[in-house]
Short mmCIF file of C-alpha atoms and ligand atoms in Angstrom, two decimals:
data_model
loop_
_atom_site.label_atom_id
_atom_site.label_comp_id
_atom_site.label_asym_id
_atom_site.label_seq_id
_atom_site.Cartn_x
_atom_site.Cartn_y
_atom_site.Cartn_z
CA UNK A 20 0.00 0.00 0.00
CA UNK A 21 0.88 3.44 -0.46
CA UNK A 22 2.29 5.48 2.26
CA UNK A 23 2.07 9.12 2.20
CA UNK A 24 3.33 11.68 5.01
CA UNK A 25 0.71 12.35 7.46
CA UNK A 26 -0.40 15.77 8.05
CA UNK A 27 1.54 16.63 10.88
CA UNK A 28 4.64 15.67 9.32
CA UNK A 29 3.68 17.13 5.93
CA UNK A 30 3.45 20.52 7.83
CA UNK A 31 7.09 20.34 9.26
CA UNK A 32 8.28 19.61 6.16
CA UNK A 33 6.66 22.79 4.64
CA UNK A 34 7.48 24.89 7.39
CA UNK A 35 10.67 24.07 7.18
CA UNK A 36 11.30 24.41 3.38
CA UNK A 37 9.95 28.01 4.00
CA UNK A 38 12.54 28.72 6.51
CA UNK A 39 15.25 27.23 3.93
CA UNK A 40 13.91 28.90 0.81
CA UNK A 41 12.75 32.42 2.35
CA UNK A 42 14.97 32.72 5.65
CA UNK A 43 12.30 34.00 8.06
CA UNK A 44 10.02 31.27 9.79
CA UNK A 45 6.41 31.04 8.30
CA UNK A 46 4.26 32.45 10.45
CA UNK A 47 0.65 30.81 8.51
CA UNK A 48 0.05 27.48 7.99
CA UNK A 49 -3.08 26.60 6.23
CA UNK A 50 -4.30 23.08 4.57
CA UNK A 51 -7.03 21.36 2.06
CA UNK A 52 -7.41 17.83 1.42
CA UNK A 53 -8.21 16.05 -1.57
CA UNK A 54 -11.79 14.15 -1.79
CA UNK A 55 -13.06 10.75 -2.92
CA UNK A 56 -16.84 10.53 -4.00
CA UNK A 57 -18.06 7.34 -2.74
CA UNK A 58 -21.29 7.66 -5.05
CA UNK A 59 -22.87 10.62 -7.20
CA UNK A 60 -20.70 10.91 -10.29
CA UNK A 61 -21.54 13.64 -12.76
CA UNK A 62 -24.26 15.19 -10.71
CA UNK A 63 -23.24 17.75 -9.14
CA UNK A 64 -23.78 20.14 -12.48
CA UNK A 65 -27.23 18.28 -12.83
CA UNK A 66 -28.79 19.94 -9.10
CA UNK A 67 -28.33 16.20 -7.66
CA UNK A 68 -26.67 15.02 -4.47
CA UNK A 69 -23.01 13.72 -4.22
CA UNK A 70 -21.55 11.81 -1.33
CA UNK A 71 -18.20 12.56 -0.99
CA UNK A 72 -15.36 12.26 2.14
CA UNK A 73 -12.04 14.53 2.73
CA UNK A 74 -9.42 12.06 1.74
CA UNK A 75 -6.12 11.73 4.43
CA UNK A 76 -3.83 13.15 2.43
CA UNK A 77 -3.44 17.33 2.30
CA UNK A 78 -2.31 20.32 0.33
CA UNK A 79 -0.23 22.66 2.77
CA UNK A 80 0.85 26.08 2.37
CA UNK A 81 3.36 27.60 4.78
CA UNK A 82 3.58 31.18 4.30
CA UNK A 83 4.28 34.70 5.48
CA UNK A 84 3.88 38.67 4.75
CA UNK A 85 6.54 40.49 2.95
CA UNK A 86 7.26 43.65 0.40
CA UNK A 87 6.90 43.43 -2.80
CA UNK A 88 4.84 43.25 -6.18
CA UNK A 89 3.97 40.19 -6.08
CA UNK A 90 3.56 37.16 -4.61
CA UNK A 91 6.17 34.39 -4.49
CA UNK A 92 5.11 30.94 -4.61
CA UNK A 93 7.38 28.11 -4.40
CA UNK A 94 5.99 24.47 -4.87
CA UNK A 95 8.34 21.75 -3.80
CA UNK A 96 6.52 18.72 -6.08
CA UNK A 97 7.74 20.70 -9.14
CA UNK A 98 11.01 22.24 -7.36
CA UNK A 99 10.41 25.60 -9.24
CA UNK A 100 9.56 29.09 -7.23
CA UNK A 101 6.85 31.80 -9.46
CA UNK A 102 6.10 35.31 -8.85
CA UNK A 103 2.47 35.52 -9.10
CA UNK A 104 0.86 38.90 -9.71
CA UNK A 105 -1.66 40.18 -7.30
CA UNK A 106 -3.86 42.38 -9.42
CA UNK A 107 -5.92 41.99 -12.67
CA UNK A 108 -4.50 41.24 -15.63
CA UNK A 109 -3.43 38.63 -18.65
CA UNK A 110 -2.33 35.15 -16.87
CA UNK A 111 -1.37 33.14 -19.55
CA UNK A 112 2.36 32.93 -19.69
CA UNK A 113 1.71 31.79 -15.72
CA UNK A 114 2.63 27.76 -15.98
CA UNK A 115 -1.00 25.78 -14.76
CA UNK A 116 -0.23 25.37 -10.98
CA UNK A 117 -0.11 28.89 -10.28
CA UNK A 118 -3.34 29.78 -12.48
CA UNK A 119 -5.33 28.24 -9.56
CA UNK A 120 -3.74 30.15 -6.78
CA UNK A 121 -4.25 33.12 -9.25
CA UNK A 122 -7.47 32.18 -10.08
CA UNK A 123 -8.36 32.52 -5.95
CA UNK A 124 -7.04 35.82 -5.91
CA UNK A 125 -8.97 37.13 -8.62
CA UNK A 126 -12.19 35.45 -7.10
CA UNK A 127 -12.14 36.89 -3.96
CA UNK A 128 -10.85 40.38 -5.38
CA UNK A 129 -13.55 40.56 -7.88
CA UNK A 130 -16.87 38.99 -6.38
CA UNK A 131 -16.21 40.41 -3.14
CA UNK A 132 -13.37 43.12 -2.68
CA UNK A 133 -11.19 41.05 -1.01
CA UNK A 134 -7.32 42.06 -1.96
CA UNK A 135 -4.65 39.83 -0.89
CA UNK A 136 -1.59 41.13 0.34
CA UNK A 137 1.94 40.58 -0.77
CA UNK A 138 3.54 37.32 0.84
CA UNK A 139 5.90 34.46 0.11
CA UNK A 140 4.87 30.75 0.80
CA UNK A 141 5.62 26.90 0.33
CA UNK A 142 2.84 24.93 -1.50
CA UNK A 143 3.05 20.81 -0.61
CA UNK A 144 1.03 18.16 -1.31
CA UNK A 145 0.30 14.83 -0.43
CA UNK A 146 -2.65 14.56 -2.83
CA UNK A 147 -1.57 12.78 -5.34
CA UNK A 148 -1.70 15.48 -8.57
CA UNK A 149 -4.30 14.48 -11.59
CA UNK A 150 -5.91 11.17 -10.23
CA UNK A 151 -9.31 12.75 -9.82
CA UNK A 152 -8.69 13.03 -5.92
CA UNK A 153 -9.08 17.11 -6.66
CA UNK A 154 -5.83 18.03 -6.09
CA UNK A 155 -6.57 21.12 -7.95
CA UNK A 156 -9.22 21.82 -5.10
CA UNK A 157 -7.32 21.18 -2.54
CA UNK A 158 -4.71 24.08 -3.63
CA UNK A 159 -7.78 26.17 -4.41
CA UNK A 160 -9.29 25.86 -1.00
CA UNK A 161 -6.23 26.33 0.65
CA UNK A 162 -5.15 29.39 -1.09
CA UNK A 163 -8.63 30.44 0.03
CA UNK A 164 -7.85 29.74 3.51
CA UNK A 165 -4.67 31.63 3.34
CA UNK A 166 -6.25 34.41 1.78
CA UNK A 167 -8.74 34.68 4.58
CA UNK A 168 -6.04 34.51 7.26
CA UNK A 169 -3.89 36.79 5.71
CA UNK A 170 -6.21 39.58 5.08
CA UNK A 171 -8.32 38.36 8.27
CA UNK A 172 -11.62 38.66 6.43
CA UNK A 173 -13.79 35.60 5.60
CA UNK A 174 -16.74 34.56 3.60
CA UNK A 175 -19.10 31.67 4.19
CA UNK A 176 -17.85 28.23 4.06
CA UNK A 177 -20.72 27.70 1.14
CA UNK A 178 -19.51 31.16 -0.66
CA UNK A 179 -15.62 30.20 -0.16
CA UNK A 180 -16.16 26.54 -1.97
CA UNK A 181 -18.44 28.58 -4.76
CA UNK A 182 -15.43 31.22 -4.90
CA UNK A 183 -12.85 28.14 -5.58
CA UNK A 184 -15.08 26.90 -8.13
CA UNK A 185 -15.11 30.15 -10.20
CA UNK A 186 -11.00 29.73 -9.97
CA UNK A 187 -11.46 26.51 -11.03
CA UNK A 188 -13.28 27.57 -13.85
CA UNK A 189 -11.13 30.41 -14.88
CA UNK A 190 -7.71 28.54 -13.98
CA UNK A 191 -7.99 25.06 -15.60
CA UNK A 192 -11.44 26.07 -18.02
CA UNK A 193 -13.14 23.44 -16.73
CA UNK A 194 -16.82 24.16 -16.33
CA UNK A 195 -16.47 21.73 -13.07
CA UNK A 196 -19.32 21.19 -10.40
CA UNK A 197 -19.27 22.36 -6.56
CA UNK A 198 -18.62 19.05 -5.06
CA UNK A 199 -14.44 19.06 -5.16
CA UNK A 200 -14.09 22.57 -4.07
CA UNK A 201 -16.97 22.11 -0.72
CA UNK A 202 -16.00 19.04 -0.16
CA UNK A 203 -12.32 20.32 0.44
CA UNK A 204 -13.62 23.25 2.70
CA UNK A 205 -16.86 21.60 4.35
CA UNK A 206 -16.16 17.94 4.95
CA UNK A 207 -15.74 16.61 8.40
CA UNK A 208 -13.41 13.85 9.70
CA UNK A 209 -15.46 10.74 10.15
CA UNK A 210 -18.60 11.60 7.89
CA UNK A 211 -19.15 11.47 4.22
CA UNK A 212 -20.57 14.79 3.31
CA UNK A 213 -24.87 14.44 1.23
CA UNK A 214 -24.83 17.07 -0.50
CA UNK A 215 -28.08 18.71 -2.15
CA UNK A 216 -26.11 20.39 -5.12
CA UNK A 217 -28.91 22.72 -5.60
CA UNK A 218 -29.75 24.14 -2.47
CA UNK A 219 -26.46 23.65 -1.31
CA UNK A 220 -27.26 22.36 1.85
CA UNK A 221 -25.15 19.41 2.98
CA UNK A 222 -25.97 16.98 5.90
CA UNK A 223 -23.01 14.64 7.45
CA UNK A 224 -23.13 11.02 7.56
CA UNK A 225 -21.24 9.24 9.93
CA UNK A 226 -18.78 6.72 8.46
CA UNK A 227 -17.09 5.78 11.33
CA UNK A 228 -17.24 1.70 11.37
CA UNK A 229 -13.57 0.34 12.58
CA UNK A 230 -14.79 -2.74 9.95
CA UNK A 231 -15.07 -0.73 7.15
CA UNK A 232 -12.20 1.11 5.29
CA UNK A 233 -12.58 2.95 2.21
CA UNK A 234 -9.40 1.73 -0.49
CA UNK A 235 -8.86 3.74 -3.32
CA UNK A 236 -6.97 2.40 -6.00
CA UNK A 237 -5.53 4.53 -8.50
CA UNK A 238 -5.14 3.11 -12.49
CA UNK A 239 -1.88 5.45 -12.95
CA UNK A 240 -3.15 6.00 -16.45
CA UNK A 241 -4.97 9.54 -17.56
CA UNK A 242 -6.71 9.72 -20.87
CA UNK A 243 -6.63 13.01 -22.41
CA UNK A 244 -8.82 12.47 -25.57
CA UNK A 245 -9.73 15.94 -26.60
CA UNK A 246 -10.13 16.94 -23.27
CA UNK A 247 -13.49 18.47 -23.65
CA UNK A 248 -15.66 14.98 -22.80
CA UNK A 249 -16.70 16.64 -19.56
CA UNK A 250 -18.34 20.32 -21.19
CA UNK A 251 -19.69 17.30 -23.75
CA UNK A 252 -21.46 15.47 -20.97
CA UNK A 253 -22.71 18.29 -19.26
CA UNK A 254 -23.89 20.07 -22.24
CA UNK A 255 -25.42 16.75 -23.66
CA UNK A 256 -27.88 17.00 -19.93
CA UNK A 257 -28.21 20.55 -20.46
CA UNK A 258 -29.83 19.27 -23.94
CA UNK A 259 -31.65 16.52 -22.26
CA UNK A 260 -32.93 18.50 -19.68
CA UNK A 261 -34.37 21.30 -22.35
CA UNK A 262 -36.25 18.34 -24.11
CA UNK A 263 -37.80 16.74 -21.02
CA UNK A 264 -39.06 20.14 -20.39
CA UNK A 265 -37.29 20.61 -17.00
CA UNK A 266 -34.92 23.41 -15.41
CA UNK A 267 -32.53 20.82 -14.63
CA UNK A 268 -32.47 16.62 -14.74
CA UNK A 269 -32.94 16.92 -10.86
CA UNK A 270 -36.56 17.52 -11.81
CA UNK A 271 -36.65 14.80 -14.04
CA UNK A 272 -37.82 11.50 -13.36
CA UNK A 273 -37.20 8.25 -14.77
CA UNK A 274 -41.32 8.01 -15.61
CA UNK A 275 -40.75 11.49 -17.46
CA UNK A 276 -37.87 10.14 -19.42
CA UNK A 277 -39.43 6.74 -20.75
CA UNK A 278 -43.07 8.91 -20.99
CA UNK A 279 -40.47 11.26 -23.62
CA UNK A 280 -38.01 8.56 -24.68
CA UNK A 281 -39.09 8.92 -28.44
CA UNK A 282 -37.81 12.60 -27.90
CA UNK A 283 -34.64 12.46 -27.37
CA UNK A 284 -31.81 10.29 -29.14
CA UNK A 285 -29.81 7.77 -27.75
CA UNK A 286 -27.01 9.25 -26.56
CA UNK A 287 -29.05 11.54 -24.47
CA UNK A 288 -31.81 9.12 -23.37
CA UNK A 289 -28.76 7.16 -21.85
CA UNK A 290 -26.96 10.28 -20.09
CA UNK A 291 -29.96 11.03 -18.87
CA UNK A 292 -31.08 8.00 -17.32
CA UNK A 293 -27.42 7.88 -15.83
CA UNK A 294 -27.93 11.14 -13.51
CA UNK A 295 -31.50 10.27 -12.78
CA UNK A 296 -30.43 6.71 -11.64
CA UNK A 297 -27.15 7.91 -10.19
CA UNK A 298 -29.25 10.59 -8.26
CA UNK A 299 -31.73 8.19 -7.06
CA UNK A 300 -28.86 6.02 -5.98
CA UNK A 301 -26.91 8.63 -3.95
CA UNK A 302 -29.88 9.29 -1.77
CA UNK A 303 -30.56 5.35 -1.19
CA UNK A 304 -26.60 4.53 -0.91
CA UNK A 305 -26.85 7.40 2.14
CA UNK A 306 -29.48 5.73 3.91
CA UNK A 307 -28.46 2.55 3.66
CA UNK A 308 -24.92 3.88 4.98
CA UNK A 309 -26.90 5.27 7.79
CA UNK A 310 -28.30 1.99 8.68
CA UNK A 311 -25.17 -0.09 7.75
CA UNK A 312 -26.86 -2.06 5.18
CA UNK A 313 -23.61 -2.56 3.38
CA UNK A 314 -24.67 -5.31 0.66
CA UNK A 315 -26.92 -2.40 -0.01
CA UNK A 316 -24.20 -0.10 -0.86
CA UNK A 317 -22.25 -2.32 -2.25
CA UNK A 318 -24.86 -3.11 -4.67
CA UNK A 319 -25.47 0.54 -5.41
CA UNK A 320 -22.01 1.37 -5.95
CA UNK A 321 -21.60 -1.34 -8.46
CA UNK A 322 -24.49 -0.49 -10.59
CA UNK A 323 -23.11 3.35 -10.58
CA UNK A 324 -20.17 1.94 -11.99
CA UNK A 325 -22.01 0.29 -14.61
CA UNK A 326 -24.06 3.37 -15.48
CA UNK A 327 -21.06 5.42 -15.95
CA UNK A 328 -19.42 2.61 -18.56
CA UNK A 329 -22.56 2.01 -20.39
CA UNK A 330 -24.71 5.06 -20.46
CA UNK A 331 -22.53 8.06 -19.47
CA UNK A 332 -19.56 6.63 -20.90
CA UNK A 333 -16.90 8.25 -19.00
CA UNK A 334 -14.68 4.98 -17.61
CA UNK A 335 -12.17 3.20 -19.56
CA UNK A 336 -10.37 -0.27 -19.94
CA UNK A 337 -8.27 0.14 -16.43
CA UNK A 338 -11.14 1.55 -14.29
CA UNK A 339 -12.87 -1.93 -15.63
CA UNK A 340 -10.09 -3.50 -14.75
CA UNK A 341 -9.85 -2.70 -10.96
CA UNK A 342 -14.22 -2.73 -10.50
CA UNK A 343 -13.74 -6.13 -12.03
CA UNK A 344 -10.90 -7.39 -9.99
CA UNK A 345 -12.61 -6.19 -6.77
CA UNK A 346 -15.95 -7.81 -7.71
CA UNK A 347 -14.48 -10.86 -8.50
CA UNK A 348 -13.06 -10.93 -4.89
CA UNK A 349 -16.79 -10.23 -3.66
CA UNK A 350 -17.98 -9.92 -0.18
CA UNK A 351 -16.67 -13.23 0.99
CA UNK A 352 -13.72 -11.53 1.25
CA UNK A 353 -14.28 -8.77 2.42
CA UNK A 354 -15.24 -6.15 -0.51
CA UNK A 355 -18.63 -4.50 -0.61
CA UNK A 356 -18.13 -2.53 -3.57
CA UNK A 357 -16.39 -0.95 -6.40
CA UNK A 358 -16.90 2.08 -8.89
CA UNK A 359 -14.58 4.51 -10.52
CA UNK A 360 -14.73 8.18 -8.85
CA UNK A 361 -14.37 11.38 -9.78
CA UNK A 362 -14.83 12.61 -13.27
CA UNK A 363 -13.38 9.69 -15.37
CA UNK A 364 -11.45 8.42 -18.17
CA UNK A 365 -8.56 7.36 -15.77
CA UNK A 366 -8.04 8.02 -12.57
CA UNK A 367 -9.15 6.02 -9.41
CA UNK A 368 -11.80 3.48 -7.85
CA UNK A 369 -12.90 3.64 -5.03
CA UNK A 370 -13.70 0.38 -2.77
CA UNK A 371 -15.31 -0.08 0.78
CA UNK A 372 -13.65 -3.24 2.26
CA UNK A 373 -13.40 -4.89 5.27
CA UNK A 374 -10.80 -3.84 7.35
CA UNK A 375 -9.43 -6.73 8.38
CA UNK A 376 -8.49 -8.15 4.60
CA UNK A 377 -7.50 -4.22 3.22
CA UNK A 378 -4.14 -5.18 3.12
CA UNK A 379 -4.83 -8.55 0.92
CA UNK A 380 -7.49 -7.03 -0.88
CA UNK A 381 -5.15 -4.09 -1.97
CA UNK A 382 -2.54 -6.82 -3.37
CA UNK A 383 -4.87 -8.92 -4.87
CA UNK A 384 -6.76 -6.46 -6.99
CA UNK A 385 -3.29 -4.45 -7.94
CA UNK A 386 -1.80 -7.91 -8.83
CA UNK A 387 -4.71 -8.64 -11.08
CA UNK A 388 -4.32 -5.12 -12.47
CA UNK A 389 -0.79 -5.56 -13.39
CA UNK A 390 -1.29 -9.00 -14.99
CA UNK A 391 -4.37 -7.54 -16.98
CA UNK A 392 -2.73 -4.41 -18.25
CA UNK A 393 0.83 -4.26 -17.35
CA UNK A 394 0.47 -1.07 -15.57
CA UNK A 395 1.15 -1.05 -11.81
CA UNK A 396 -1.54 0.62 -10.12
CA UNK A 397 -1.00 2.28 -6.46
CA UNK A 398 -3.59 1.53 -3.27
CA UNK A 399 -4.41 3.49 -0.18
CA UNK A 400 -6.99 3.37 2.16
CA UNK A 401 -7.90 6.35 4.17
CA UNK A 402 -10.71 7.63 6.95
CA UNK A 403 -13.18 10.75 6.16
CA UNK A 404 -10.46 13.26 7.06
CA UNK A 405 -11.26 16.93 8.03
CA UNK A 406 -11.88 19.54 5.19
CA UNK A 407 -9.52 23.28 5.42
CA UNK A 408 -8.05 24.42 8.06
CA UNK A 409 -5.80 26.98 9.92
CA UNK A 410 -2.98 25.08 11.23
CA UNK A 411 -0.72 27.73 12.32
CA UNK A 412 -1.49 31.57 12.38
CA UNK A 413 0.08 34.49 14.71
C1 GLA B 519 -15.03 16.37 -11.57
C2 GLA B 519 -15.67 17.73 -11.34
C3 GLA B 519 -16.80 17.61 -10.32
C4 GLA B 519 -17.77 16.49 -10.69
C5 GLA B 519 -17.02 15.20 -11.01
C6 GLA B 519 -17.92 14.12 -11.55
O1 GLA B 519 -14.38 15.93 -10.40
O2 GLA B 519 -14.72 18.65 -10.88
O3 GLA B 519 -17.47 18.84 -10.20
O4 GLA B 519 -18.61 16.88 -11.75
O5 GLA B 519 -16.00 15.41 -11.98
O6 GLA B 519 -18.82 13.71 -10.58
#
C-alpha cells in the first residue's frame, strides 16, 4: 500500500522548506485535502446530491507577509519558485499550478473586494496530482484559507467553496461542479458529506465503522482524448434536460424520461437515465450507509459503476479492470463494492472493504491489475479526514 506523510509531518516539512527557501520562519500554515466521491458521479452540475469524504492526504501552504509586487510561490513537487501577480490582468504565460492560486485571488478580489496582500509561501502536497482526488481543489481551497487569514476577512464556508469553483473555472477552463471545491472546505473527519447540489445544503453522515475502510486504488493512467468529454457530458444533460421540459435533470424522473423517450436520441436518453439513476442512488446509498446495510451499498455502488461505462460513458479499460478485480473478490472476502470516482477516463476506484483483509485485498486487486494491463496501479486506504483548516497563524 501506499504510504504518504501524514499531516503533521507534511506541515514540518513545509514549514521548514519556508525557513530554507525564504529565511524567516512562516508564520501561517493553512491546509485542504483532496476528496473521494463514494457515489454521485456527474451530478453535481445536474442539481443532484453527491456523497463525498475529505481524503487523508493534504495540500499545505506555509507562508508569510513580505514587500513586494507580487507574490512568491514556491511548490516543492515541481522544485520551481513563481512570482504571481496580485492584481488583474493577462495570466497566460503563468505555468497551470499557479493559475489556480491566481485564479483565488482574482475570485475573492472581484466577487467580493477582497485584496490579498503581498507574501511568500511553500505549497506541498500529499494529494496525489491528476488522479481525480481534486488536487486542484485542494490548492484552491487552501489558497482560500490563506487568503482569509492573511487579510483576516472571511466569507461563508458555502460562498468560499463557490469562490474556488469560479478559480477553477477560470484557472484550468473546466466548467467543473461544486462538489471538489466544498468538499475540500466543508467535509468533516469521520462523515461522508450528502450534499443537495442545488440548495447547497449538505448533511453529514457518519462513516465511522472500525470494519469498514474505504481503499482507493488509482489506475496510474490519464486519458486526455480531446479533453473536452466533460463540457460534452454536461452540455449533452443541459440538452436533455431542455427536451424533457425541466430546469434541470434533478426535476426529471425516470417516468418522465421513458413517458419522452421517443424525444430524445440515444445518446441523451442514456446520459440522462445515468444522472436520474445515479441521483436516485446517492440518496438510497446514504441511507443505507446510515443503517449499515452494506450489501446495499455495495450493490449501489456497483451499478453506478455500470451506469457510468454504459450510459454516461466516461470509464475506460483500467477503471474496468480494478471494479472487475474487486468484484471478482466479492464480499466473501471482504469487498462491498467498487466504482470509478471522480470525473473519469482514468483516474481512481474507489472500494469499501473490510478492514481486516484491506491489506490482501489491496494486493490482490493491484496484482490482477498488473497481470491484466501491465500497468502497476497504487492503493491506499484512508478515513473521512477533516476539510480546510488553519494550522498555524500568529
Ligand atoms: C469532476 C468535477 C466535479 C464532478 C465530477 C464528476 O471531479 O470537478 O465537479 O462533476 O468530476 O462527478
Amino acid at each position: 500500500m501506499d504510504r504518504a506523510p501524514s499531516l503533521a509531518t507534511l506541515t514540518e516539512q513545509t514549514k521548514a522548506a519556508f525557513e530554507k527557501r525564504f529565511g524567516r520562519p512562516a508564520s501561517i500554515v493553512v491546509a485542504a485535502p483532496g476528496r473521494v466521491n463514494l457515489i454521485g458521479e456527474h451530478t453535481d452540475y445536474n442539481d443532484g446530491f453527491v456523497l463525498p469524504m475529505a481524503i487523508d492526504r493534504y495540500t499545505v501552504l506555509a507562508a508569510d507577509e513580505s514587500r513586494g509586487e507580487t507574490a512568491r510561490l514556491y511548490s516543492s513537487l515541481v522544485e520551481e519558485q513563481q512570482d504571481v501577480p496580485l492584481s488583474a490582468g493577462d495570466v497566460s504565460f503563468l505555468p497551470a499550478w499557479t493559475r489556480y492560486v491566481r485564479g483565488v485571488f482574482d475570485a475573492y478580489r472581484d466577487e467580493e473586494g477582497i485584496q490579498t496582500p503581498v507574501f511568500d509561501a511553500v505549497v506541498n502536497s500529499s494529494v496525489p496530482l491528476g488522479s481525480g482526488l481534486s488536487s486542484s481543489a485542494a490548492l484552491e481551497v487552501a489558497t482560500a484559507t490563506l487568503v482569509e487569514t492573511l487579510t483576516g476577512k472571511s466569507v461563508s464556508p458555502v460562498r468560499k467553496g463557490l469562490l474556488c469553483q469560479l478559480a477553477e473555472h477560470r484557472g484550468a477552463g473546466v466548467p467543473c461542479g461544486i462538489m471538489d471545491q466544498f468538499s475540500s472546505v466543508l467535509c468533516t473527519a469521520g462523515h461522508l458529506m450528502l450534499l443537495d447540489c442545488r440548495s447547497q445544503e449538505t448533511k453529514m453522515v457518519p462513516m465511522n465503522d472500525p470494519g469498514i475502510q474505504v481503499l482507493i486504488i488509482n489506475t496510474n493512467v490519464k486519458h486526455e482524448l480531446t479533453g473536452g468529454e466533460y463540457a460534452e457530458r454536461r452540455g449533452q444533460c443541459e440538452s436533455a434536460a431542455k427536451i424533457l421540459g425541466v430546469p434541470s435533470l434533478r426535476e426529471a424522473s425516470t417516468s418522465l424520461l421513458e413517458e419522452r423517450k421517443s424525444s430524445l436520441d440515444d445518446v441523451h436518453f442514456r446520459r440522462a437515465r445515468h444522472v436520474i439513476g445515479e441521483i436516485e442512488r446517492t440518496i438510497a446509498a446514504a441511507s443505507a450507509i446510515e443503517t449499515s446495510n452494506w450489501d446495499e451499498v455495495g450493490r449501489l455502488m456497483y451499478a453506478s459503476h455500470e451506469s457510468l461505462r454504459d450510459d454516461y460513458e466516461v470509464s475506460c479499460p483500467e477503471l474496468d479492470v480494478l471494479v472487475q478485480a474487486a468484484a471478482e473478490l466479492d464480499t466473501e472476502q471482504g469487498v462491498i463494492g467498487s466504482r470509478m470516482t471522480g470525473g473519469g477516463f482514468g483516474g481512481c476506484t474507489v472500494s469499501l472493504v473490510r478492514t481486516d483483509a484491506v491489506e490482501s485485498i489491496a494486493q490482490a486487486i493491484c496484482d490482477r491489475y498488473l497481470e491484466q494491463t501491465g500497468i502497476e496501479a497504487t492503493a491506499f486506504a484512508t478515513p473521512p479526514a477533516q476539510g480546510a483548516m488553519v494550522i498555524t497563524s500568529n
